[in-house]
XYZ file of N, CA and C in Angstrom:
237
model
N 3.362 -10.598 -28.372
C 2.329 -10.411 -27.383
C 1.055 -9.946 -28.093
N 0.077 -10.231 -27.222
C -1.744 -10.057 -28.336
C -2.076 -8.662 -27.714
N -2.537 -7.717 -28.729
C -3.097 -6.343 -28.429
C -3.882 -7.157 -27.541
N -4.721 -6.192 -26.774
C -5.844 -5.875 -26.056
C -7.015 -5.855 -27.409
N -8.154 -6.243 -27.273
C -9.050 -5.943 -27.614
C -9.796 -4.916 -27.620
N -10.187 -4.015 -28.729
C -10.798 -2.797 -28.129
C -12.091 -2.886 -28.067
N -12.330 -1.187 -27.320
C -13.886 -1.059 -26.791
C -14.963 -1.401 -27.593
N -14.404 -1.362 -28.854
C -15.787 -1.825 -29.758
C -15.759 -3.366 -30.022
N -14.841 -4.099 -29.878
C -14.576 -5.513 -30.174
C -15.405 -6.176 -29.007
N -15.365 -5.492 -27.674
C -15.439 -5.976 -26.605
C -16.679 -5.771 -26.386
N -17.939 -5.058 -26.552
C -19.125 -4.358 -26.910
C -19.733 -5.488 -28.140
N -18.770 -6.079 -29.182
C -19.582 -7.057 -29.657
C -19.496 -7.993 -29.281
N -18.589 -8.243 -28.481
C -18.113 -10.038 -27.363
C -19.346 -10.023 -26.281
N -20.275 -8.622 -25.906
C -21.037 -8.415 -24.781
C -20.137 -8.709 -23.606
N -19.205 -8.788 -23.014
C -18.715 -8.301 -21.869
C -19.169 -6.959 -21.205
N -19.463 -6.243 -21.677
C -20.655 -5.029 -21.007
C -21.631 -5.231 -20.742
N -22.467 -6.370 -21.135
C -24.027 -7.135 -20.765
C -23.971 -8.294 -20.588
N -23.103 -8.777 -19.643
C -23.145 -9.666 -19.186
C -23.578 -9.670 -17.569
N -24.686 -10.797 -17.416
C -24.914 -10.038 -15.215
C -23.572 -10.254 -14.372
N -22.958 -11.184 -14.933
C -21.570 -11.633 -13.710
C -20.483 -11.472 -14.684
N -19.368 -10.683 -14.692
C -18.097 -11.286 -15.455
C -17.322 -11.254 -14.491
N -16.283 -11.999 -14.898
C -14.654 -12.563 -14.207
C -13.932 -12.488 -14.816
N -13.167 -11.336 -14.558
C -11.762 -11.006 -14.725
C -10.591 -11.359 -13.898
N -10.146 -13.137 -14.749
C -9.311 -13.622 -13.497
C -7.561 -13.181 -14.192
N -6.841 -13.410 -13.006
C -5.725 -13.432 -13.028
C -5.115 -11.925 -13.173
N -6.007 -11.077 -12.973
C -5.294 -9.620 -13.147
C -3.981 -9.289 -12.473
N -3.025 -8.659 -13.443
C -1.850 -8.522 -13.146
C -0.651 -9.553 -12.852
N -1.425 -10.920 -13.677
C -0.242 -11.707 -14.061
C 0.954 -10.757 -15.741
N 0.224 -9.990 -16.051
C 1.475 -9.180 -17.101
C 1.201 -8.171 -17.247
N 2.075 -6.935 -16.643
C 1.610 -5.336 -16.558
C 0.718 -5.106 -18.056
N 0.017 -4.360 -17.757
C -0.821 -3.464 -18.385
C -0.407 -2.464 -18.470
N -0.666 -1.822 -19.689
C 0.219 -0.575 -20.570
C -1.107 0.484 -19.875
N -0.648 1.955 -20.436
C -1.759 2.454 -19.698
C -2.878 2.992 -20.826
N -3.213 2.354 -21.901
C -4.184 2.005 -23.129
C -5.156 0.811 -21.921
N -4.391 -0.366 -21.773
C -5.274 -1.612 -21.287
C -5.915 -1.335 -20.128
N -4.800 0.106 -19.343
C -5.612 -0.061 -17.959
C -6.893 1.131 -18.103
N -6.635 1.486 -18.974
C -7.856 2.824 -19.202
C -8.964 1.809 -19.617
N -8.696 0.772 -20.356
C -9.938 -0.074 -21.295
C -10.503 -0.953 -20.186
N -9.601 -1.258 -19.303
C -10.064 -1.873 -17.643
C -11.205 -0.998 -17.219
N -10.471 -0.151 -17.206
C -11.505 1.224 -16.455
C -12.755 1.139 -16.501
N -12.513 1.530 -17.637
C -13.969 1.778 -18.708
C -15.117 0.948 -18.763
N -14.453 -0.233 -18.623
C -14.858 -1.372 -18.709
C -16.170 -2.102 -17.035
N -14.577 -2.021 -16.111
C -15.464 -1.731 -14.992
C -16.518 -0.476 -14.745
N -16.436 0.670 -15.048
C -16.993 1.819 -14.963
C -18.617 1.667 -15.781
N -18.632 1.494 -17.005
C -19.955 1.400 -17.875
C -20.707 0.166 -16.975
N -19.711 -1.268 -16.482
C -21.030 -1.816 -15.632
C -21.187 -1.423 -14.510
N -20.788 -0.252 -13.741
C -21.317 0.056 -12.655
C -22.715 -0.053 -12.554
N -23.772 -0.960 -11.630
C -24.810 -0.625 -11.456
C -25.347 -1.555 -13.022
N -24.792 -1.744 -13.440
C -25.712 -2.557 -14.589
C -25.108 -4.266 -14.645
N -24.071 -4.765 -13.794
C -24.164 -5.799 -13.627
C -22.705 -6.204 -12.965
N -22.612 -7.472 -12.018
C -21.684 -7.661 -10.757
C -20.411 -8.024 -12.037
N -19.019 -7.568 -11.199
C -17.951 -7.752 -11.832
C -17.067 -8.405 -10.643
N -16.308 -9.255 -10.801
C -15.559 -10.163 -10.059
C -13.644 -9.706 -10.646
N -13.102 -9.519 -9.984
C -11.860 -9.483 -10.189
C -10.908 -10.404 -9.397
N -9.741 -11.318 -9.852
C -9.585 -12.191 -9.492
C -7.868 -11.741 -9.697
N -6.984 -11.699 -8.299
C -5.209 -11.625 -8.386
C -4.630 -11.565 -7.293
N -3.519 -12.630 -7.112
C -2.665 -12.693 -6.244
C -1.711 -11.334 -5.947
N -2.433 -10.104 -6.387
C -1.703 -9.069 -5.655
C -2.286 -8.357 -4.827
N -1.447 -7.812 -3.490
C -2.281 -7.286 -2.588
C -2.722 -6.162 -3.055
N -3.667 -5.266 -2.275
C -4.574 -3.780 -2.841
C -3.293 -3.051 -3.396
N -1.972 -2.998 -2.218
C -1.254 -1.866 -2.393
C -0.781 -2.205 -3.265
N -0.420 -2.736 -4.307
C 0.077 -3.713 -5.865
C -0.640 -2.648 -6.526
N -1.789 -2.379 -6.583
C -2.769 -2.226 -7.689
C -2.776 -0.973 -8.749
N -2.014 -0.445 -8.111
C -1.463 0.872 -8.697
C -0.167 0.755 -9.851
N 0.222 -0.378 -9.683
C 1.669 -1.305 -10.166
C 0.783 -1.359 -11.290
N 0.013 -2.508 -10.652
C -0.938 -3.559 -12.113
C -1.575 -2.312 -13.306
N -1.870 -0.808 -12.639
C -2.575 -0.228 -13.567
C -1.936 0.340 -14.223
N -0.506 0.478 -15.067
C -0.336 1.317 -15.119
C 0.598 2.292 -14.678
N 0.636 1.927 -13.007
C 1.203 3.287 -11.935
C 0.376 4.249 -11.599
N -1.200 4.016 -12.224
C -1.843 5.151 -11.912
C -2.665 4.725 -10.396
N -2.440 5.484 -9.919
C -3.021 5.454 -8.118
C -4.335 5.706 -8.113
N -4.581 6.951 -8.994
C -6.413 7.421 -8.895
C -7.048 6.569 -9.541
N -6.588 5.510 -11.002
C -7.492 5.143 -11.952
C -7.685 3.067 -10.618
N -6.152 3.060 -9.841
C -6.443 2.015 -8.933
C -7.756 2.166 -7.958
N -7.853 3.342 -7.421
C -8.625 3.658 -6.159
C -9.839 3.712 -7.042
N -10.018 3.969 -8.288
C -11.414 3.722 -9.092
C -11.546 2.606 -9.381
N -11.122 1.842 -9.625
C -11.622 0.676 -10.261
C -12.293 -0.143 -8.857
N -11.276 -0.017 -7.508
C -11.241 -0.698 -6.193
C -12.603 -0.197 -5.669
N -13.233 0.889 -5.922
C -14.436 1.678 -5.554
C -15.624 0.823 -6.390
């Protein structure tokens, strides 16, 4: 299986300055809770600096599954 890319890899890909990204298929393969923090983060730094699209056949109440298991870092990202 392929690491995750980290925050600095991803910072030179510009996925942080980009105006629209799409993050499709989330939670076709759990996320460890390294990937779902780098999710986070990820959504979090573009708050307000540019639209993010998330794209998965799981319902809201899933989303806590997909992160991790973490409930607060779900209800953040969903915010």
């Amino acid at each position: 299986m392929r690491r995750p890319p980290s925050p600095q890899r991803l910072r030179r890909k510009q996925y942080f300055n980009v105006a629209y990204l799409v993050v499709d298929e989330m939670g076709m393969e759990p996320m460890s809770r390294e990937d779902a923090s780098l999710l986070f983060r990820l959504v979090s730094y573009r708050y307000r600096r540019g639209s993010t699209a998330i794209t998965t056949n799981k319902a809201v109440k899933d989303w806590p599954g997909i992160l991790a298991g973490d409930e607060a870092m779900a209800a953040a990202v969903l915010d």
